[in-house]
Coordinates of N, CA and C in Angstrom, one line a residue:
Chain W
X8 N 0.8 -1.2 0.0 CA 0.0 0.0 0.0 C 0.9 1.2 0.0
X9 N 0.8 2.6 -0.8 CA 1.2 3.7 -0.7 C 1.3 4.2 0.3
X10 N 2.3 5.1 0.6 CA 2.0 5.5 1.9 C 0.7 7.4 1.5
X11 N 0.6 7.8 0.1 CA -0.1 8.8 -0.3 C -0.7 8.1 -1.5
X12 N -2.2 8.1 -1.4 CA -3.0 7.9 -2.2 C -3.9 9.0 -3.2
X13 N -3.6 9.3 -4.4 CA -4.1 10.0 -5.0 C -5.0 9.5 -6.0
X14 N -6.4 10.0 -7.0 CA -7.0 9.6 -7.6 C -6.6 10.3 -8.9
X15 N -5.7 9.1 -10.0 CA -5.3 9.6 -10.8 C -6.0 10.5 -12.2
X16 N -7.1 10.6 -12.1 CA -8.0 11.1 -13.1 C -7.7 10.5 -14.1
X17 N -7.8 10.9 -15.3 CA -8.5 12.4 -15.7 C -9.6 12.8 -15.2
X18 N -9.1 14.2 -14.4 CA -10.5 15.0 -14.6 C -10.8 16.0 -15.3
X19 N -12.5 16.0 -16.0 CA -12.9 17.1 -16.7 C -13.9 17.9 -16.5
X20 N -13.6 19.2 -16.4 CA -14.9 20.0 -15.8 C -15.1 20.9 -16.6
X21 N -16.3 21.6 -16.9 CA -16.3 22.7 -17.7 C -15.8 24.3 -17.0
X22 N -15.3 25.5 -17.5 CA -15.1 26.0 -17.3 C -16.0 26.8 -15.8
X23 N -15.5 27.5 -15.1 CA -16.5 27.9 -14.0 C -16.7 27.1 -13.0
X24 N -16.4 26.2 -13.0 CA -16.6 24.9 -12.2 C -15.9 24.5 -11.6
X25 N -16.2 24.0 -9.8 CA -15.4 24.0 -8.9 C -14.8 22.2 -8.9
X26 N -13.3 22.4 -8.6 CA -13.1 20.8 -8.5 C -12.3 20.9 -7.5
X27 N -12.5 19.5 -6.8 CA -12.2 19.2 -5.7 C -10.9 18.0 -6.1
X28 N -10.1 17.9 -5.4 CA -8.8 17.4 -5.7 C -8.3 16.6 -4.1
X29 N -8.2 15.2 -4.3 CA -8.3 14.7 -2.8 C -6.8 13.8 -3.0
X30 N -6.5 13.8 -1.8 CA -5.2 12.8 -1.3 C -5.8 11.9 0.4
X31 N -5.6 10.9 0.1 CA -5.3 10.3 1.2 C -4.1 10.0 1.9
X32 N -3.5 9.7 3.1 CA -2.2 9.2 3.2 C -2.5 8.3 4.8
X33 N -1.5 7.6 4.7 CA -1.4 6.2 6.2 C -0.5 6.7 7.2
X34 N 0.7 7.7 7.1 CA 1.8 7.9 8.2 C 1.4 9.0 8.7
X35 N 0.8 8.6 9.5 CA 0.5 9.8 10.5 C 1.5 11.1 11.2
X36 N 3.5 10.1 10.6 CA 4.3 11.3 10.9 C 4.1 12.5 10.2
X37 N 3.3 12.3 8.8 CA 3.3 13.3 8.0 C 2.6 14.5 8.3
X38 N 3.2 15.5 9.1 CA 2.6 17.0 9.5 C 2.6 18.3 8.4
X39 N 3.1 18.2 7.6 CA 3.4 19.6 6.5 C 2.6 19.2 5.3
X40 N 1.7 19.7 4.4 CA 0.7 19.2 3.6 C 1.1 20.3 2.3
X41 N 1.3 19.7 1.0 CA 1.8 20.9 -0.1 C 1.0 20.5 -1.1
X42 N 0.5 21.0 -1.9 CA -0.2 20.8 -3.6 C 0.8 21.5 -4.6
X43 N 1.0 21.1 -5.8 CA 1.7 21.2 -6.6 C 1.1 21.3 -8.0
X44 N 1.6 22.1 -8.8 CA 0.6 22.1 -9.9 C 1.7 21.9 -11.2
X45 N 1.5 21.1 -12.1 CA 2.3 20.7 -12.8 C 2.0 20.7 -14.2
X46 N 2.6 21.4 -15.4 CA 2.3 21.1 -16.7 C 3.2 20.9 -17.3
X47 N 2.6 20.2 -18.5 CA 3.5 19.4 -19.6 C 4.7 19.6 -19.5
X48 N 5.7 18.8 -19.4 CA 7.4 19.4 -19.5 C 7.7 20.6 -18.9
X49 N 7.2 20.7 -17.5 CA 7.6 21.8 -16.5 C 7.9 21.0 -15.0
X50 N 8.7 21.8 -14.5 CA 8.8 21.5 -13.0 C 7.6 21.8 -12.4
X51 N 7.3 21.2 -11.3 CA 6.2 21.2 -9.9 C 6.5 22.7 -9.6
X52 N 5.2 23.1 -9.4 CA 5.0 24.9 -9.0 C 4.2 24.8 -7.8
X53 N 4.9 25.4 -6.5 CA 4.2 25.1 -5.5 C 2.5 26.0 -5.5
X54 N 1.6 25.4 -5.3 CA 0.3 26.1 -5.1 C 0.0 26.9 -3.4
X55 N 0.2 25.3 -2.7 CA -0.4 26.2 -1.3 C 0.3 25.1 -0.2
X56 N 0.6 25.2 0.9 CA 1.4 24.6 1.6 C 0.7 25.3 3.0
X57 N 0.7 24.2 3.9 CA -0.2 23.8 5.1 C 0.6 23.1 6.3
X58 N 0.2 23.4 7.5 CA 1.4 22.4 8.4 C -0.3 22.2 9.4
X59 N -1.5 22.4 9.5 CA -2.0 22.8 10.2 C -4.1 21.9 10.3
X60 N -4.6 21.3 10.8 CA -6.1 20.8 10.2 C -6.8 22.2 9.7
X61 N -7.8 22.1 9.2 CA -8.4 23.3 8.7 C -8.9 23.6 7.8
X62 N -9.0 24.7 6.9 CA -8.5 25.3 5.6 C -7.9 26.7 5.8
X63 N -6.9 26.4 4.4 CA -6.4 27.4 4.2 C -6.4 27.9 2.6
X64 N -6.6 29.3 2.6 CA -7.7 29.7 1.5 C -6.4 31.2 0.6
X65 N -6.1 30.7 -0.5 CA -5.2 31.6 -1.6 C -5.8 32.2 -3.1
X66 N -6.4 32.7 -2.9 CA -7.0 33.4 -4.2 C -8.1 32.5 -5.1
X67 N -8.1 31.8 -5.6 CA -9.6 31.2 -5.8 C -9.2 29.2 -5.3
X68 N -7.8 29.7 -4.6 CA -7.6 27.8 -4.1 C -7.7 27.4 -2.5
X69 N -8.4 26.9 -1.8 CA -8.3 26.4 -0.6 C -7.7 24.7 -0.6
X70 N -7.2 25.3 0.4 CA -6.3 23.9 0.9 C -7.2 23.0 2.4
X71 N -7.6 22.3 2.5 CA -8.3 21.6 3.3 C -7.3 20.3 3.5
X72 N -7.1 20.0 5.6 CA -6.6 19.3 5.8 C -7.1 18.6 6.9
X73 N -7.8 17.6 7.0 CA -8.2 16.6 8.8 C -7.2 15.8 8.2
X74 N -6.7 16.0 10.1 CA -5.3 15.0 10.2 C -6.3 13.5 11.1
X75 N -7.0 13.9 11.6 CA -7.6 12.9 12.2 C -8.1 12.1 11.1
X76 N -8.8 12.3 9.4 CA -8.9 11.1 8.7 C -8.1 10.8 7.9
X77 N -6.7 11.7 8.4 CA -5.8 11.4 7.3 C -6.1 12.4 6.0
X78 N -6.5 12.8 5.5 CA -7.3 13.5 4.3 C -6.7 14.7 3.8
X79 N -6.1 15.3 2.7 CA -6.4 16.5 2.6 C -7.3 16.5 1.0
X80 N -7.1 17.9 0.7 CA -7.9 18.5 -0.7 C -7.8 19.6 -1.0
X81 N -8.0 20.3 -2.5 CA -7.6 20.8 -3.0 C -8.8 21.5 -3.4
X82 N -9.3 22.8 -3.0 CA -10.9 22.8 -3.9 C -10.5 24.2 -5.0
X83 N -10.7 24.4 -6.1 CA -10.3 25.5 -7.2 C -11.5 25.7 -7.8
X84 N -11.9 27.1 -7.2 CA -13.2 27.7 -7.6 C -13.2 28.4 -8.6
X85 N -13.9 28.5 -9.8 CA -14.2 29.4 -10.8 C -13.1 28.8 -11.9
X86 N -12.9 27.7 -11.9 CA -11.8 26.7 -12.9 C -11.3 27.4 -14.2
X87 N -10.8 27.3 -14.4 CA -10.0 28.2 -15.7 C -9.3 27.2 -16.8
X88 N -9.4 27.2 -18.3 CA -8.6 26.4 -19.0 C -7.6 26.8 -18.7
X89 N -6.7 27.3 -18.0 CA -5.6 27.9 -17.8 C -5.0 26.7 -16.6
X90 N -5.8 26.4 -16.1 CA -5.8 25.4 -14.3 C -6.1 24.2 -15.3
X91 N -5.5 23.8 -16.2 CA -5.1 22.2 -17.0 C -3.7 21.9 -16.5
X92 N -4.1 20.8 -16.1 CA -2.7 20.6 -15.7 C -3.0 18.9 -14.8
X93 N -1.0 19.2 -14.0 CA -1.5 17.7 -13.3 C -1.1 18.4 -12.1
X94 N -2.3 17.8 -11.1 CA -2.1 18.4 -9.3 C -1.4 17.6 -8.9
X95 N -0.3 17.8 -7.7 CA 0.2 16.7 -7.4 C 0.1 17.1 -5.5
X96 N -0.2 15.9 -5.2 CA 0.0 16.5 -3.0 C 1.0 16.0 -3.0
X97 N 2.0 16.3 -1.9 CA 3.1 16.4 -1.2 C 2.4 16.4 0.5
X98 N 3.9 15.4 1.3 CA 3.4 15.7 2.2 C 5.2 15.0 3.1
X99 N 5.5 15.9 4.2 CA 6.6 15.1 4.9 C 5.9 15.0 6.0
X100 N 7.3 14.9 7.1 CA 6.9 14.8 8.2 C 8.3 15.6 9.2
X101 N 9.0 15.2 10.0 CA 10.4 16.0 10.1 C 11.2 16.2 9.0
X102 N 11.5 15.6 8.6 CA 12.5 15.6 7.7 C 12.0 16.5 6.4
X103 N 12.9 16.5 5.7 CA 12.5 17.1 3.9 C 12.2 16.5 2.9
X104 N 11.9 15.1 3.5 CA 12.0 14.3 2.2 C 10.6 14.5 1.9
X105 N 10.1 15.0 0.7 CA 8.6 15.0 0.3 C 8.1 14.0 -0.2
X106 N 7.1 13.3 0.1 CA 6.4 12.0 -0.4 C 5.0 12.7 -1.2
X107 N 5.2 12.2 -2.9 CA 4.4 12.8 -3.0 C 2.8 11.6 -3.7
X108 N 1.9 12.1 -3.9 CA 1.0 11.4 -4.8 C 1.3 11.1 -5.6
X109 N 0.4 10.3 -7.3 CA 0.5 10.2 -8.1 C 0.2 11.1 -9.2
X110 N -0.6 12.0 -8.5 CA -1.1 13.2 -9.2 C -2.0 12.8 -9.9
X111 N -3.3 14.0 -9.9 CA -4.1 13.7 -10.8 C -4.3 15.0 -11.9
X112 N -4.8 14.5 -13.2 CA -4.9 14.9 -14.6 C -6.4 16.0 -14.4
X113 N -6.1 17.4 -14.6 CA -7.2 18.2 -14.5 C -7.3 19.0 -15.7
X114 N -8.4 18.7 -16.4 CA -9.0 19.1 -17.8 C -9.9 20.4 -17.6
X115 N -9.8 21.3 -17.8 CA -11.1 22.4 -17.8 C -11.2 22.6 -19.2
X116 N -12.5 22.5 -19.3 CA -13.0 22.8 -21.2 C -13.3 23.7 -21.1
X117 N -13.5 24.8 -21.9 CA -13.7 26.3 -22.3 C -15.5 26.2 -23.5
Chain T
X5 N 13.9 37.6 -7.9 CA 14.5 36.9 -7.3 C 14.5 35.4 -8.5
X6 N 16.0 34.8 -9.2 CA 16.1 34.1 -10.1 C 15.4 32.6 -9.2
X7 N 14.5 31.7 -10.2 CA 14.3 30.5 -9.7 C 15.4 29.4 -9.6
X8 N 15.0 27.9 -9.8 CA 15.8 26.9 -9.6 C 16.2 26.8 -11.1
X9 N 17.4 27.1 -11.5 CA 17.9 26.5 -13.1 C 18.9 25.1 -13.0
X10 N 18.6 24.0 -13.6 CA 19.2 22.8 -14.0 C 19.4 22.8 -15.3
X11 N 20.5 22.3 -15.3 CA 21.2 21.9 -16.6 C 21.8 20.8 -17.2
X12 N 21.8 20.2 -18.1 CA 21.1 20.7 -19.3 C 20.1 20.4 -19.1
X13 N 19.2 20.4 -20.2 CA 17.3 20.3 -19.9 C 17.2 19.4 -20.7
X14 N 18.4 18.6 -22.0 CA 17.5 17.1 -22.4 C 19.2 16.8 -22.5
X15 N 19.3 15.8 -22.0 CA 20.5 14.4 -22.2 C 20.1 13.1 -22.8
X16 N 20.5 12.5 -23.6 CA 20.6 11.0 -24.6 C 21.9 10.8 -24.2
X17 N 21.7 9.0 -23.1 CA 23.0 8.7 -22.9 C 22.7 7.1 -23.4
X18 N 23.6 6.7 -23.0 CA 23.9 4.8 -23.6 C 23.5 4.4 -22.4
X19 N 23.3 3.1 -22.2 CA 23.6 2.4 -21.3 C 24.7 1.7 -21.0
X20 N 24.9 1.9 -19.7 CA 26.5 1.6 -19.4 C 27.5 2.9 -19.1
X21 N 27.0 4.2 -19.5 CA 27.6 5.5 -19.2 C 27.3 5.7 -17.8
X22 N 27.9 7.2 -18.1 CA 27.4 8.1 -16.7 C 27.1 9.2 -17.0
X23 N 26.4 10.1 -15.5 CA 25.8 11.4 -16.4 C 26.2 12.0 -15.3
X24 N 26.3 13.1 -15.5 CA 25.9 14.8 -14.5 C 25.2 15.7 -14.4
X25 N 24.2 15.6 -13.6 CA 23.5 16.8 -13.4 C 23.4 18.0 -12.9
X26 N 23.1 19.2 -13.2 CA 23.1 20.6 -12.3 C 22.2 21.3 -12.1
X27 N 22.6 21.6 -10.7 CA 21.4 22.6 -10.1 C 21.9 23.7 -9.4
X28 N 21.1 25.1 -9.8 CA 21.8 25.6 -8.9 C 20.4 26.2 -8.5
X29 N 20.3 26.5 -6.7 CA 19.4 27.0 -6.2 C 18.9 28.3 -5.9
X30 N 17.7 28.5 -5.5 CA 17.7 30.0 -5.8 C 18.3 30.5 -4.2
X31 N 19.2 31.9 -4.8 CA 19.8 32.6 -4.5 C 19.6 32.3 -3.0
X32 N 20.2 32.3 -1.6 CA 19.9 32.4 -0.4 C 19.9 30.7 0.0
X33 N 19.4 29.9 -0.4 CA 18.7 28.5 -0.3 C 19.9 27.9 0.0
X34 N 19.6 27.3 1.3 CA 21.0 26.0 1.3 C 20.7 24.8 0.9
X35 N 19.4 24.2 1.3 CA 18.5 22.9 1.0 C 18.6 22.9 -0.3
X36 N 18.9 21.6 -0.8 CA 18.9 20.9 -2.5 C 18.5 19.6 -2.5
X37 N 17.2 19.4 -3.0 CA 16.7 18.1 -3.4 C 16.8 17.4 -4.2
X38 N 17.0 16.3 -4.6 CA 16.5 15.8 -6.0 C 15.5 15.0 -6.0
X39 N 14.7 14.8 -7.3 CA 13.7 13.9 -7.1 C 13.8 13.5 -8.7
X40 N 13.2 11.9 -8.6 CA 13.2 11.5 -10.0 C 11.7 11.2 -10.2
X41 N 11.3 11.1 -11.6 CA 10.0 11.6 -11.8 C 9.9 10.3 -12.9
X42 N 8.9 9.6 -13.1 CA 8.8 8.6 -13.9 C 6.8 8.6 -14.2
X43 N 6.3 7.9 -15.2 CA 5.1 7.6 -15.1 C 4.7 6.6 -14.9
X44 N 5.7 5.7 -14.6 CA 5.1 4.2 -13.7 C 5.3 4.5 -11.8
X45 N 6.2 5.2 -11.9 CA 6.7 5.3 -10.3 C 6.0 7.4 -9.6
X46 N 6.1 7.5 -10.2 CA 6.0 9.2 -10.2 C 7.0 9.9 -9.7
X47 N 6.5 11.0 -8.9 CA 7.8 11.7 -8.3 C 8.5 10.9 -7.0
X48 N 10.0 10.7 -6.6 CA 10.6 9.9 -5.6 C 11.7 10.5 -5.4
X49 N 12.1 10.6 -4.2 CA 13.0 10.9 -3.4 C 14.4 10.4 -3.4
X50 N 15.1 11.0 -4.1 CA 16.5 10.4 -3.9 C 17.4 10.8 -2.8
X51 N 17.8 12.5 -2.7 CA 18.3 12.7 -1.5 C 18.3 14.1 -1.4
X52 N 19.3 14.7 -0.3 CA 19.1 16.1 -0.2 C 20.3 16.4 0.7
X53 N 20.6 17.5 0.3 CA 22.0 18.0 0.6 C 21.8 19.2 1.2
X54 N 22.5 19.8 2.3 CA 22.6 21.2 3.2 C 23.9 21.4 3.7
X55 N 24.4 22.3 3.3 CA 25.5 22.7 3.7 C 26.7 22.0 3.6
X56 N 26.5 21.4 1.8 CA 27.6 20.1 1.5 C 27.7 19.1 1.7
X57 N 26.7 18.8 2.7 CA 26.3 17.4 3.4 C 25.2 16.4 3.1
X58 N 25.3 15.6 2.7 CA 23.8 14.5 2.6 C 23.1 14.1 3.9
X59 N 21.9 15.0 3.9 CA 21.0 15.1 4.5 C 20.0 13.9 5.1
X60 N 19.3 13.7 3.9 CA 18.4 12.5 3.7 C 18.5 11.9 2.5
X61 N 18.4 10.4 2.1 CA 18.4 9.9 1.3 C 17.5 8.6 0.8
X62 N 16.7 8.7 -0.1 CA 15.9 8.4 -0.4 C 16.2 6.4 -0.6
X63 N 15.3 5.8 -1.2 CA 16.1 4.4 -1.9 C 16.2 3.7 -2.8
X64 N 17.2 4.3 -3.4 CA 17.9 4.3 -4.8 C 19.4 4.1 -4.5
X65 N 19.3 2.6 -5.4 CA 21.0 2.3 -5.4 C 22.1 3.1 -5.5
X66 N 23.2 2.3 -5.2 CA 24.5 3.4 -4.7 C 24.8 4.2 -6.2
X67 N 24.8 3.3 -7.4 CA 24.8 4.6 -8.5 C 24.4 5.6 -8.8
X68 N 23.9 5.8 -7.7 CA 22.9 7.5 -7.6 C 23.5 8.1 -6.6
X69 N 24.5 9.8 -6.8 CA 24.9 10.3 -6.5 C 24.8 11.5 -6.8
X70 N 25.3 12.2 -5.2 CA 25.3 13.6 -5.4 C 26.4 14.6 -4.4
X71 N 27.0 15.7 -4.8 CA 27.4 16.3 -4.2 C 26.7 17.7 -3.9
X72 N 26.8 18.8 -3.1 CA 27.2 20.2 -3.0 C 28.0 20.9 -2.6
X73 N 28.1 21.9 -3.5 CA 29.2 23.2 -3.1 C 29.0 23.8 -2.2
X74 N 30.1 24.6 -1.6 CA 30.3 25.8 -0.9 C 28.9 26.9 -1.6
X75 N 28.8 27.1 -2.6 CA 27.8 28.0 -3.0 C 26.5 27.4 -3.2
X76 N 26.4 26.4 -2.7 CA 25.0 26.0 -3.0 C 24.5 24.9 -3.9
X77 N 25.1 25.1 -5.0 CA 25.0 24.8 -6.1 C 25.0 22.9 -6.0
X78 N 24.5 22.2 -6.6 CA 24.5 20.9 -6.4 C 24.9 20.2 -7.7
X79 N 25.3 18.7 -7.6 CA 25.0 17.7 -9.2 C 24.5 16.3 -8.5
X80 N 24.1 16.1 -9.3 CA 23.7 14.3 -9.3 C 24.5 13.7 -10.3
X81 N 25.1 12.3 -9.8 CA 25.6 11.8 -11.0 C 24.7 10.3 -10.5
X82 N 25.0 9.7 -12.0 CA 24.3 8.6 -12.4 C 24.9 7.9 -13.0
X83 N 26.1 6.6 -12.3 CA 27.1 5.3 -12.9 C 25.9 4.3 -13.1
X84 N 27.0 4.2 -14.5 CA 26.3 2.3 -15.2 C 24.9 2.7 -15.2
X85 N 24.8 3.6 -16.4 CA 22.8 3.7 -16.8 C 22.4 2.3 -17.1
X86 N 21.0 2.5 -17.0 CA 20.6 1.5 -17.3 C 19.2 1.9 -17.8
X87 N 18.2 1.4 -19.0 CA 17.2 1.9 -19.3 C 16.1 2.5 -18.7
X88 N 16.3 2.0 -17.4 CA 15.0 2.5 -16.3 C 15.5 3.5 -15.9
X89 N 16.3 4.1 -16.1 CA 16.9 5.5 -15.6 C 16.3 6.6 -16.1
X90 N 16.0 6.5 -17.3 CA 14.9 7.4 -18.0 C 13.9 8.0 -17.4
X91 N 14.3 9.5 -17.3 CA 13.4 9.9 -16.0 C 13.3 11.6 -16.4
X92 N 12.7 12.0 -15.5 CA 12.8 13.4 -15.7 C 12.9 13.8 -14.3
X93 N 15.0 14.3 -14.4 CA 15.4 14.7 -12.8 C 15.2 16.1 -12.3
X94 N 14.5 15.8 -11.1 CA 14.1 17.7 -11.0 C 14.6 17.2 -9.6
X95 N 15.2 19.4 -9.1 CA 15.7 19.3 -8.0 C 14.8 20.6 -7.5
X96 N 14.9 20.6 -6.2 CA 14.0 21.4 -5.5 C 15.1 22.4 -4.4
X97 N 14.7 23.6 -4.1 CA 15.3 24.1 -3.0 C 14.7 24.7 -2.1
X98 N 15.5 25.0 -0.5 CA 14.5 25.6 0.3 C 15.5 26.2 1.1
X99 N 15.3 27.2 1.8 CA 16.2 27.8 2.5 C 16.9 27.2 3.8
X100 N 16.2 26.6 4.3 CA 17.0 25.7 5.4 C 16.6 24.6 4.9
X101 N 15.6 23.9 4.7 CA 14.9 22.4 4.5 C 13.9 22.3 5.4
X102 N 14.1 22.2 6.8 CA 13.1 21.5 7.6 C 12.0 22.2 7.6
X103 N 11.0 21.7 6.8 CA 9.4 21.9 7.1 C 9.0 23.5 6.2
X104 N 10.6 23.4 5.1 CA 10.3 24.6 4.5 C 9.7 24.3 3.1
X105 N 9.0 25.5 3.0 CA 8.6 24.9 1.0 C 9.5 25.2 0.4
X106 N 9.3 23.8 -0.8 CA 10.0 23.7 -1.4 C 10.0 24.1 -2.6
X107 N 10.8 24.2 -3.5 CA 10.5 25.4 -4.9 C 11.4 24.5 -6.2
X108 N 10.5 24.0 -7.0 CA 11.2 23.1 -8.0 C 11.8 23.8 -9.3
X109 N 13.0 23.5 -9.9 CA 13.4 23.7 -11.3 C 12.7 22.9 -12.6
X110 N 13.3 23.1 -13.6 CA 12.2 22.5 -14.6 C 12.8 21.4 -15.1
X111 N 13.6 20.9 -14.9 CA 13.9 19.3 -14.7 C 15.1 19.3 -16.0
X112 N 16.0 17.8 -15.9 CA 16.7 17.6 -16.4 C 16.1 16.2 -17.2
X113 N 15.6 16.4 -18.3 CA 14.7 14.7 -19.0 C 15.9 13.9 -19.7
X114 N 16.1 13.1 -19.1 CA 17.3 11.8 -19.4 C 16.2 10.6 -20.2
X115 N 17.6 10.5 -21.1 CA 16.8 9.6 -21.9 C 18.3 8.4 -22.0
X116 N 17.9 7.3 -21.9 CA 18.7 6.2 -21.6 C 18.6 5.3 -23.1
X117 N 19.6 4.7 -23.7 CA 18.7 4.0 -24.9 C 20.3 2.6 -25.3

């Protein structure tokens, strides 16, 4: 079993449209929570980074974290064909070493 | 403020070679990551370097290496390729490391054949 479970999509939403982007994970050392947004033949671009349960909320992106189910998410309101790409979560725990998902495939049609 | 640049951005080696990679991090940043990126495996942790020193290290055989400089600046090398090496190497930096974000370059895509 992974120690971060992500739902690899594709997903496709129409423009305007809110998607919700989920990770699971099992190592409960893991305290620091990151999303990453990634296109075609580019490096990982960090989106929003979290150490904390809650949400935390960056221009049309919220970061949602319960450490009690393990869980976080990704919610991106008002979707843009521009927000095509692949999401990816990240997560450590002391250390630096980032464990990340598999990332999932996000399609916005125009 | 200049991002993470790696060099070069596409390599074709043999199998049985070796490679070197570069990173240099953005300006200030002592923390240097690498990570290899595949689409059977995804992104994975090879190791990380601070202050010249190997930090953490991920698990990937001993033909996976790396050093850093006095300035920061890091490489990965890669003895005895082998086709599964084919990867797209990206390195990440952060100012100290612990529990900091981290900030990726646009990768180095090896191609093994």
């Amino acid at each position: 079993q992974k120690e971060v479970e992500q739902d690899p999509g594709p997903l496709s939403v129409p423009e305007g449209a809110i998607v919700s982007l989920n990770c699971t994970y099992s190592n409960s050392a893991f305290q620091y929570f990151m999303w990453y947004r990634q296109y075609s033949r580019k490096g990982p671009e960090l989106l929003m980074y979290t150490y904390s349960s809650g949400n935390k909320e960056d221009g049309r992106f919220t970061a949602q974290v319960d450490k009690s189910s393990k869980y976080i998410s990704l919610f991106i309101r008002d979707s843009q064909p521009s927000d095509s790409a692949t999401y990816l979560c990240a997560m450590t725990g002391w250390g630096n070493k980032l464990v990340f998902g598999a990332g999932t495939i996000l399609r916005v049609k125009s | 403020k200049a991002g993470v640049t790696q060099t070069p951005r596409y390599l074709i080696k043999t199998r049985g070679q070796q490679v070197t990679l570069s990173c240099s991090p953005i300006s200030g940043h002592r923390s240097v990551s690498w990570y290899q990126q595949t689409p059977g495996q995804g992104l994975q942790f090879l190791f990380e370097y601070f202050s010249e020193t190997q930090r953490n290290k991920g698990n990937f055989p001993g033909r996976f290496s790396g050093r850093q400089f006095s300035n920061s600046r890091s490489e990965m090398n890669v003895s005895t390729l082998e086709l599964g090496d084919s990867a797209l190497y990206l390195c990440a930096s952060a100012p100290e490391g612990f529990r900091d974000e981290q900030y990726f370059g646009p990768g180095t895509r090896l191609t093994v054949t």
